[in-house]
């Protein structure tokens, strides 16, 4: 069955970089895109970016200078890197599988999320 | 970037009632819209895609409608398991912006 699981550092100091790994199973990263979404405590969802099956990427315009998404198809892993962290980057970060074949790019499977706190 | 304005921000309703949540896009998104449900402490779950189509396993009391810039999610005969937060998201060009969310609470 399809599963996604995020793993992250939990706590990151301001101005440092955040790296999160999303390990997937049950589908091929060459066939489906994976998006990253975050949710600050008590707030709504924010789409960050997507890496498509062919390896191309799209990023949120507000984060394009700080955000990088990459993947290793052979390891079924997708990576998020966010630079120059500030306190308002504190959030739960989710990876999610998109399904352009069935659901018009809507995200049909989500990871459990990993909580990241930016604090010194 | 396309902005998604969702209303209301919160709603207090009783089991058995019918509710409608709306989402307005800042430009035509040609029905490239999804709705998600999120329960407290859980990941979002896909309810509706392409504005009007229910995802697999979603009960028929949920329905989506709309076109152009105006979209709605309707829940008939609310059940206890329907309480939580709801979000719309467009897919007409990146960034795939979410609406601000609607929190559905028990009256």
mmCIF file of C-alpha atoms in Angstrom:
data_model
loop_
_atom_site.group_PDB
_atom_site.id
_atom_site.type_symbol
_atom_site.label_atom_id
_atom_site.label_comp_id
_atom_site.label_asym_id
_atom_site.label_seq_id
_atom_site.Cartn_x
_atom_site.Cartn_y
_atom_site.Cartn_z
ATOM 1 C CA UNK A 1 0.000 0.000 0.000
ATOM 2 C CA UNK A 2 1.051 3.593 -0.504
ATOM 3 C CA UNK A 3 2.912 5.156 2.403
ATOM 4 C CA UNK A 4 4.931 8.305 2.937
ATOM 5 C CA UNK A 5 6.964 9.074 6.030
ATOM 6 C CA UNK A 6 8.823 12.257 6.859
ATOM 7 C CA UNK A 7 11.911 12.383 9.024
ATOM 8 C CA UNK A 8 13.335 15.658 10.238
ATOM 9 C CA UNK A 9 15.526 17.200 12.949
ATOM 10 C CA UNK A 10 12.772 18.493 15.242
ATOM 11 C CA UNK A 11 14.684 21.603 16.328
ATOM 12 C CA UNK A 12 16.671 23.990 14.144
ATOM 13 C CA UNK A 13 18.467 27.159 15.154
ATOM 14 C CA UNK A 14 17.571 30.441 13.451
ATOM 15 C CA UNK A 15 19.530 31.166 10.263
ATOM 16 C CA UNK A 16 20.400 27.486 9.877
ATOM 17 C CA UNK A 17 19.141 25.090 7.212
ATOM 18 C CA UNK A 18 16.376 22.521 7.470
ATOM 19 C CA UNK A 19 16.627 19.132 5.781
ATOM 20 C CA UNK A 20 13.722 16.695 5.750
ATOM 21 C CA UNK A 21 13.543 13.308 4.058
ATOM 22 C CA UNK A 22 10.317 11.764 2.797
ATOM 23 C CA UNK A 23 10.583 8.012 2.317
ATOM 24 C CA UNK A 24 7.849 6.518 0.171
ATOM 25 C CA UNK A 25 6.594 3.031 -0.607
ATOM 26 C CA UNK A 26 3.883 1.522 -2.756
ATOM 27 C CA UNK A 27 4.471 3.747 -5.771
ATOM 28 C CA UNK A 28 7.296 4.862 -8.029
ATOM 29 C CA UNK A 29 8.768 8.347 -7.812
ATOM 30 C CA UNK A 30 9.324 8.220 -11.555
ATOM 31 C CA UNK A 31 5.565 8.034 -12.130
ATOM 32 C CA UNK A 32 4.149 10.423 -9.536
ATOM 33 C CA UNK A 33 5.018 13.794 -8.131
ATOM 34 C CA UNK A 34 5.516 14.555 -4.452
ATOM 35 C CA UNK A 35 4.578 17.873 -2.931
ATOM 36 C CA UNK A 36 5.674 19.474 0.320
ATOM 37 C CA UNK A 37 3.109 21.271 2.466
ATOM 38 C CA UNK A 38 3.585 22.897 5.852
ATOM 39 C CA UNK A 39 1.272 23.977 8.633
ATOM 40 C CA UNK A 40 2.303 26.407 11.385
ATOM 41 C CA UNK A 41 0.839 25.585 14.806
ATOM 42 C CA UNK A 42 -2.868 26.402 14.864
ATOM 43 C CA UNK A 43 -2.836 27.752 11.303
ATOM 44 C CA UNK A 44 -3.695 26.646 7.786
ATOM 45 C CA UNK A 45 -1.899 24.701 5.086
ATOM 46 C CA UNK A 46 0.785 26.212 2.870
ATOM 47 C CA UNK A 47 1.953 24.533 -0.333
ATOM 48 C CA UNK A 48 5.735 24.763 -0.638
ATOM 49 C CA UNK A 49 6.647 23.003 -3.846
ATOM 50 C CA UNK A 50 6.590 19.817 -5.896
ATOM 51 C CA UNK A 51 9.026 17.483 -7.601
ATOM 52 C CA UNK A 52 7.549 15.701 -10.582
ATOM 53 C CA UNK A 53 8.234 12.202 -11.846
ATOM 54 C CA UNK A 54 10.704 13.506 -14.419
ATOM 55 C CA UNK A 55 12.634 15.342 -11.697
ATOM 56 C CA UNK A 56 11.490 18.844 -12.603
ATOM 57 C CA UNK A 57 10.398 21.105 -9.771
ATOM 58 C CA UNK A 58 8.068 23.994 -9.020
ATOM 59 C CA UNK A 59 8.379 26.146 -5.924
ATOM 60 C CA UNK A 60 6.221 28.648 -4.080
ATOM 61 C CA UNK A 61 7.244 32.065 -5.325
ATOM 62 C CA UNK A 62 7.727 33.329 -1.758
ATOM 63 C CA UNK A 63 10.256 30.589 -0.970
ATOM 64 C CA UNK A 64 12.012 30.125 -4.298
ATOM 65 C CA UNK A 65 15.255 31.700 -3.043
ATOM 66 C CA UNK A 66 15.445 29.440 0.047
ATOM 67 C CA UNK A 67 13.838 26.156 -0.979
ATOM 68 C CA UNK A 68 15.218 23.150 -2.804
ATOM 69 C CA UNK A 69 13.484 19.839 -3.490
ATOM 70 C CA UNK A 70 15.303 16.811 -4.850
ATOM 71 C CA UNK A 71 14.919 13.045 -4.890
ATOM 72 C CA UNK A 72 16.639 9.698 -5.185
ATOM 73 C CA UNK A 73 14.373 7.416 -7.195
ATOM 74 C CA UNK A 74 16.403 4.307 -6.391
ATOM 75 C CA UNK A 75 15.986 4.885 -2.672
ATOM 76 C CA UNK A 76 12.367 6.086 -2.957
ATOM 77 C CA UNK A 77 13.268 9.253 -1.103
ATOM 78 C CA UNK A 78 12.381 12.885 -1.615
ATOM 79 C CA UNK A 79 14.347 15.652 0.078
ATOM 80 C CA UNK A 80 13.378 19.126 1.190
ATOM 81 C CA UNK A 81 15.988 21.706 2.071
ATOM 82 C CA UNK A 82 15.017 25.128 3.364
ATOM 83 C CA UNK A 83 17.755 27.672 4.045
ATOM 84 C CA UNK A 84 18.018 30.659 6.367
ATOM 85 C CA UNK A 85 15.322 29.527 8.757
ATOM 86 C CA UNK A 86 13.362 32.025 10.814
ATOM 87 C CA UNK A 87 10.903 31.501 13.645
ATOM 88 C CA UNK A 88 7.944 31.726 11.268
ATOM 89 C CA UNK A 89 9.223 28.579 9.544
ATOM 90 C CA UNK A 90 8.145 26.672 12.649
ATOM 91 C CA UNK A 91 5.547 24.212 11.393
ATOM 92 C CA UNK A 92 4.589 20.634 10.743
ATOM 93 C CA UNK A 93 5.986 19.664 7.363
ATOM 94 C CA UNK A 94 4.139 17.121 5.233
ATOM 95 C CA UNK A 95 5.055 15.323 2.054
ATOM 96 C CA UNK A 96 2.177 14.169 -0.134
ATOM 97 C CA UNK A 97 1.792 12.160 -3.328
ATOM 98 C CA UNK A 98 0.014 13.816 -6.204
ATOM 99 C CA UNK A 99 -2.043 11.864 -8.700
ATOM 100 C CA UNK A 100 -2.294 13.597 -12.032
ATOM 101 C CA UNK A 101 -3.720 10.477 -13.624
ATOM 102 C CA UNK A 102 -6.793 10.174 -11.424
ATOM 103 C CA UNK A 103 -7.152 13.262 -9.295
ATOM 104 C CA UNK A 104 -5.987 16.188 -11.367
ATOM 105 C CA UNK A 105 -2.794 16.687 -9.318
ATOM 106 C CA UNK A 106 -4.683 16.622 -6.012
ATOM 107 C CA UNK A 107 -2.801 14.883 -3.243
ATOM 108 C CA UNK A 108 -4.280 11.501 -2.413
ATOM 109 C CA UNK A 109 -1.748 10.213 0.122
ATOM 110 C CA UNK A 110 -0.020 12.189 2.851
ATOM 111 C CA UNK A 111 2.717 11.456 5.316
ATOM 112 C CA UNK A 112 2.104 11.815 9.026
ATOM 113 C CA UNK A 113 4.084 15.043 9.121
ATOM 114 C CA UNK A 114 7.206 16.029 11.015
ATOM 115 C CA UNK A 115 7.222 18.903 13.471
ATOM 116 C CA UNK A 116 9.991 21.464 13.129
ATOM 117 C CA UNK A 117 10.660 24.194 15.673
ATOM 118 C CA UNK A 118 12.985 27.068 14.860
ATOM 119 C CA UNK A 119 14.502 28.289 18.080
ATOM 120 C CA UNK A 120 17.827 29.071 19.654
ATOM 121 C CA UNK B 1 -0.155 33.937 -7.771
ATOM 122 C CA UNK B 2 -3.808 32.858 -7.492
ATOM 123 C CA UNK B 3 -5.382 33.657 -4.134
ATOM 124 C CA UNK B 4 -8.032 31.389 -2.598
ATOM 125 C CA UNK B 5 -10.536 33.009 -0.245
ATOM 126 C CA UNK B 6 -12.432 30.490 1.833
ATOM 127 C CA UNK B 7 -15.499 31.192 3.971
ATOM 128 C CA UNK B 8 -16.611 30.969 6.638
ATOM 129 C CA UNK B 9 -13.476 30.658 8.760
ATOM 130 C CA UNK B 10 -15.440 28.732 11.369
ATOM 131 C CA UNK B 11 -18.851 27.209 11.746
ATOM 132 C CA UNK B 12 -20.668 25.774 14.735
ATOM 133 C CA UNK B 13 -23.248 23.192 13.706
ATOM 134 C CA UNK B 14 -25.219 20.279 15.063
ATOM 135 C CA UNK B 15 -25.196 16.656 13.951
ATOM 136 C CA UNK B 16 -27.734 16.171 11.181
ATOM 137 C CA UNK B 17 -27.488 19.684 9.797
ATOM 138 C CA UNK B 18 -26.356 20.597 6.295
ATOM 139 C CA UNK B 19 -23.414 22.952 5.740
ATOM 140 C CA UNK B 20 -21.867 24.678 2.775
ATOM 141 C CA UNK B 21 -18.304 25.970 2.611
ATOM 142 C CA UNK B 22 -17.250 28.250 -0.208
ATOM 143 C CA UNK B 23 -13.984 29.048 -1.915
ATOM 144 C CA UNK B 24 -13.386 31.940 -4.272
ATOM 145 C CA UNK B 25 -10.376 32.080 -6.565
ATOM 146 C CA UNK B 26 -8.796 35.369 -7.620
ATOM 147 C CA UNK B 27 -9.041 34.231 -11.242
ATOM 148 C CA UNK B 28 -10.671 31.453 -13.256
ATOM 149 C CA UNK B 29 -9.228 28.086 -12.229
ATOM 150 C CA UNK B 30 -11.325 26.021 -14.641
ATOM 151 C CA UNK B 31 -12.519 23.542 -11.979
ATOM 152 C CA UNK B 32 -8.945 22.608 -11.021
ATOM 153 C CA UNK B 33 -9.890 22.481 -7.359
ATOM 154 C CA UNK B 34 -9.711 19.964 -4.550
ATOM 155 C CA UNK B 35 -11.183 19.834 -1.052
ATOM 156 C CA UNK B 36 -9.495 18.223 1.929
ATOM 157 C CA UNK B 37 -10.611 17.329 5.437
ATOM 158 C CA UNK B 38 -8.200 17.517 8.343
ATOM 159 C CA UNK B 39 -8.965 16.234 11.799
ATOM 160 C CA UNK B 40 -7.114 17.510 14.833
ATOM 161 C CA UNK B 41 -3.559 16.204 14.931
ATOM 162 C CA UNK B 42 -3.939 14.282 11.673
ATOM 163 C CA UNK B 43 -2.847 14.702 8.077
ATOM 164 C CA UNK B 44 -5.283 16.124 5.523
ATOM 165 C CA UNK B 45 -7.386 13.679 3.510
ATOM 166 C CA UNK B 46 -8.613 14.212 -0.036
ATOM 167 C CA UNK B 47 -12.391 14.536 -0.332
ATOM 168 C CA UNK B 48 -13.123 16.075 -3.733
ATOM 169 C CA UNK B 49 -11.056 16.571 -6.873
ATOM 170 C CA UNK B 50 -11.712 18.453 -10.094
ATOM 171 C CA UNK B 51 -14.308 20.480 -8.184
ATOM 172 C CA UNK B 52 -17.120 17.927 -8.299
ATOM 173 C CA UNK B 53 -15.683 14.396 -8.072
ATOM 174 C CA UNK B 54 -15.558 12.431 -4.835
ATOM 175 C CA UNK B 55 -12.302 10.657 -4.039
ATOM 176 C CA UNK B 56 -12.409 6.927 -3.385
ATOM 177 C CA UNK B 57 -14.225 5.995 -0.190
ATOM 178 C CA UNK B 58 -15.704 9.449 0.478
ATOM 179 C CA UNK B 59 -19.337 9.241 1.642
ATOM 180 C CA UNK B 60 -22.002 10.505 -0.725
ATOM 181 C CA UNK B 61 -23.197 13.106 1.806
ATOM 182 C CA UNK B 62 -20.227 15.166 0.581
ATOM 183 C CA UNK B 63 -20.567 16.999 -2.711
ATOM 184 C CA UNK B 64 -18.596 19.610 -4.595
ATOM 185 C CA UNK B 65 -19.839 22.169 -7.065
ATOM 186 C CA UNK B 66 -18.812 25.312 -8.850
ATOM 187 C CA UNK B 67 -16.960 26.668 -11.821
ATOM 188 C CA UNK B 68 -14.897 29.644 -12.847
ATOM 189 C CA UNK B 69 -13.886 31.403 -9.656
ATOM 190 C CA UNK B 70 -16.601 30.171 -7.245
ATOM 191 C CA UNK B 71 -16.668 26.717 -5.642
ATOM 192 C CA UNK B 72 -18.525 25.037 -2.807
ATOM 193 C CA UNK B 73 -18.333 21.966 -0.630
ATOM 194 C CA UNK B 74 -21.645 20.774 0.770
ATOM 195 C CA UNK B 75 -22.056 18.263 3.557
ATOM 196 C CA UNK B 76 -25.536 16.842 4.005
ATOM 197 C CA UNK B 77 -26.698 15.423 7.311
ATOM 198 C CA UNK B 78 -23.490 16.059 9.250
ATOM 199 C CA UNK B 79 -22.109 13.117 11.170
ATOM 200 C CA UNK B 80 -19.914 13.321 14.263
ATOM 201 C CA UNK B 81 -16.899 12.151 12.280
ATOM 202 C CA UNK B 82 -17.239 15.139 9.904
ATOM 203 C CA UNK B 83 -16.090 17.693 12.442
ATOM 204 C CA UNK B 84 -12.668 19.131 11.799
ATOM 205 C CA UNK B 85 -11.118 21.573 9.351
ATOM 206 C CA UNK B 86 -11.682 21.803 5.612
ATOM 207 C CA UNK B 87 -9.395 23.310 2.978
ATOM 208 C CA UNK B 88 -9.724 24.026 -0.716
ATOM 209 C CA UNK B 89 -6.697 24.011 -3.019
ATOM 210 C CA UNK B 90 -6.379 25.015 -6.658
ATOM 211 C CA UNK B 91 -4.239 23.348 -9.306
ATOM 212 C CA UNK B 92 -4.327 25.971 -12.054
ATOM 213 C CA UNK B 93 -0.627 26.760 -12.173
ATOM 214 C CA UNK B 94 1.863 26.837 -9.325
ATOM 215 C CA UNK B 95 1.887 27.775 -6.534
ATOM 216 C CA UNK B 96 -1.006 25.436 -5.726
ATOM 217 C CA UNK B 97 -2.462 27.726 -3.074
ATOM 218 C CA UNK B 98 -4.754 26.554 -0.298
ATOM 219 C CA UNK B 99 -7.715 28.463 1.056
ATOM 220 C CA UNK B 100 -7.436 29.687 4.630
ATOM 221 C CA UNK B 101 -9.534 26.817 5.969
ATOM 222 C CA UNK B 102 -12.904 26.343 7.651
ATOM 223 C CA UNK B 103 -13.124 24.892 11.131
ATOM 224 C CA UNK B 104 -16.314 22.920 11.671
ATOM 225 C CA UNK B 105 -17.221 22.602 15.329
ATOM 226 C CA UNK B 106 -19.983 20.856 17.217
ATOM 227 C CA UNK B 107 -22.732 23.143 18.533
#
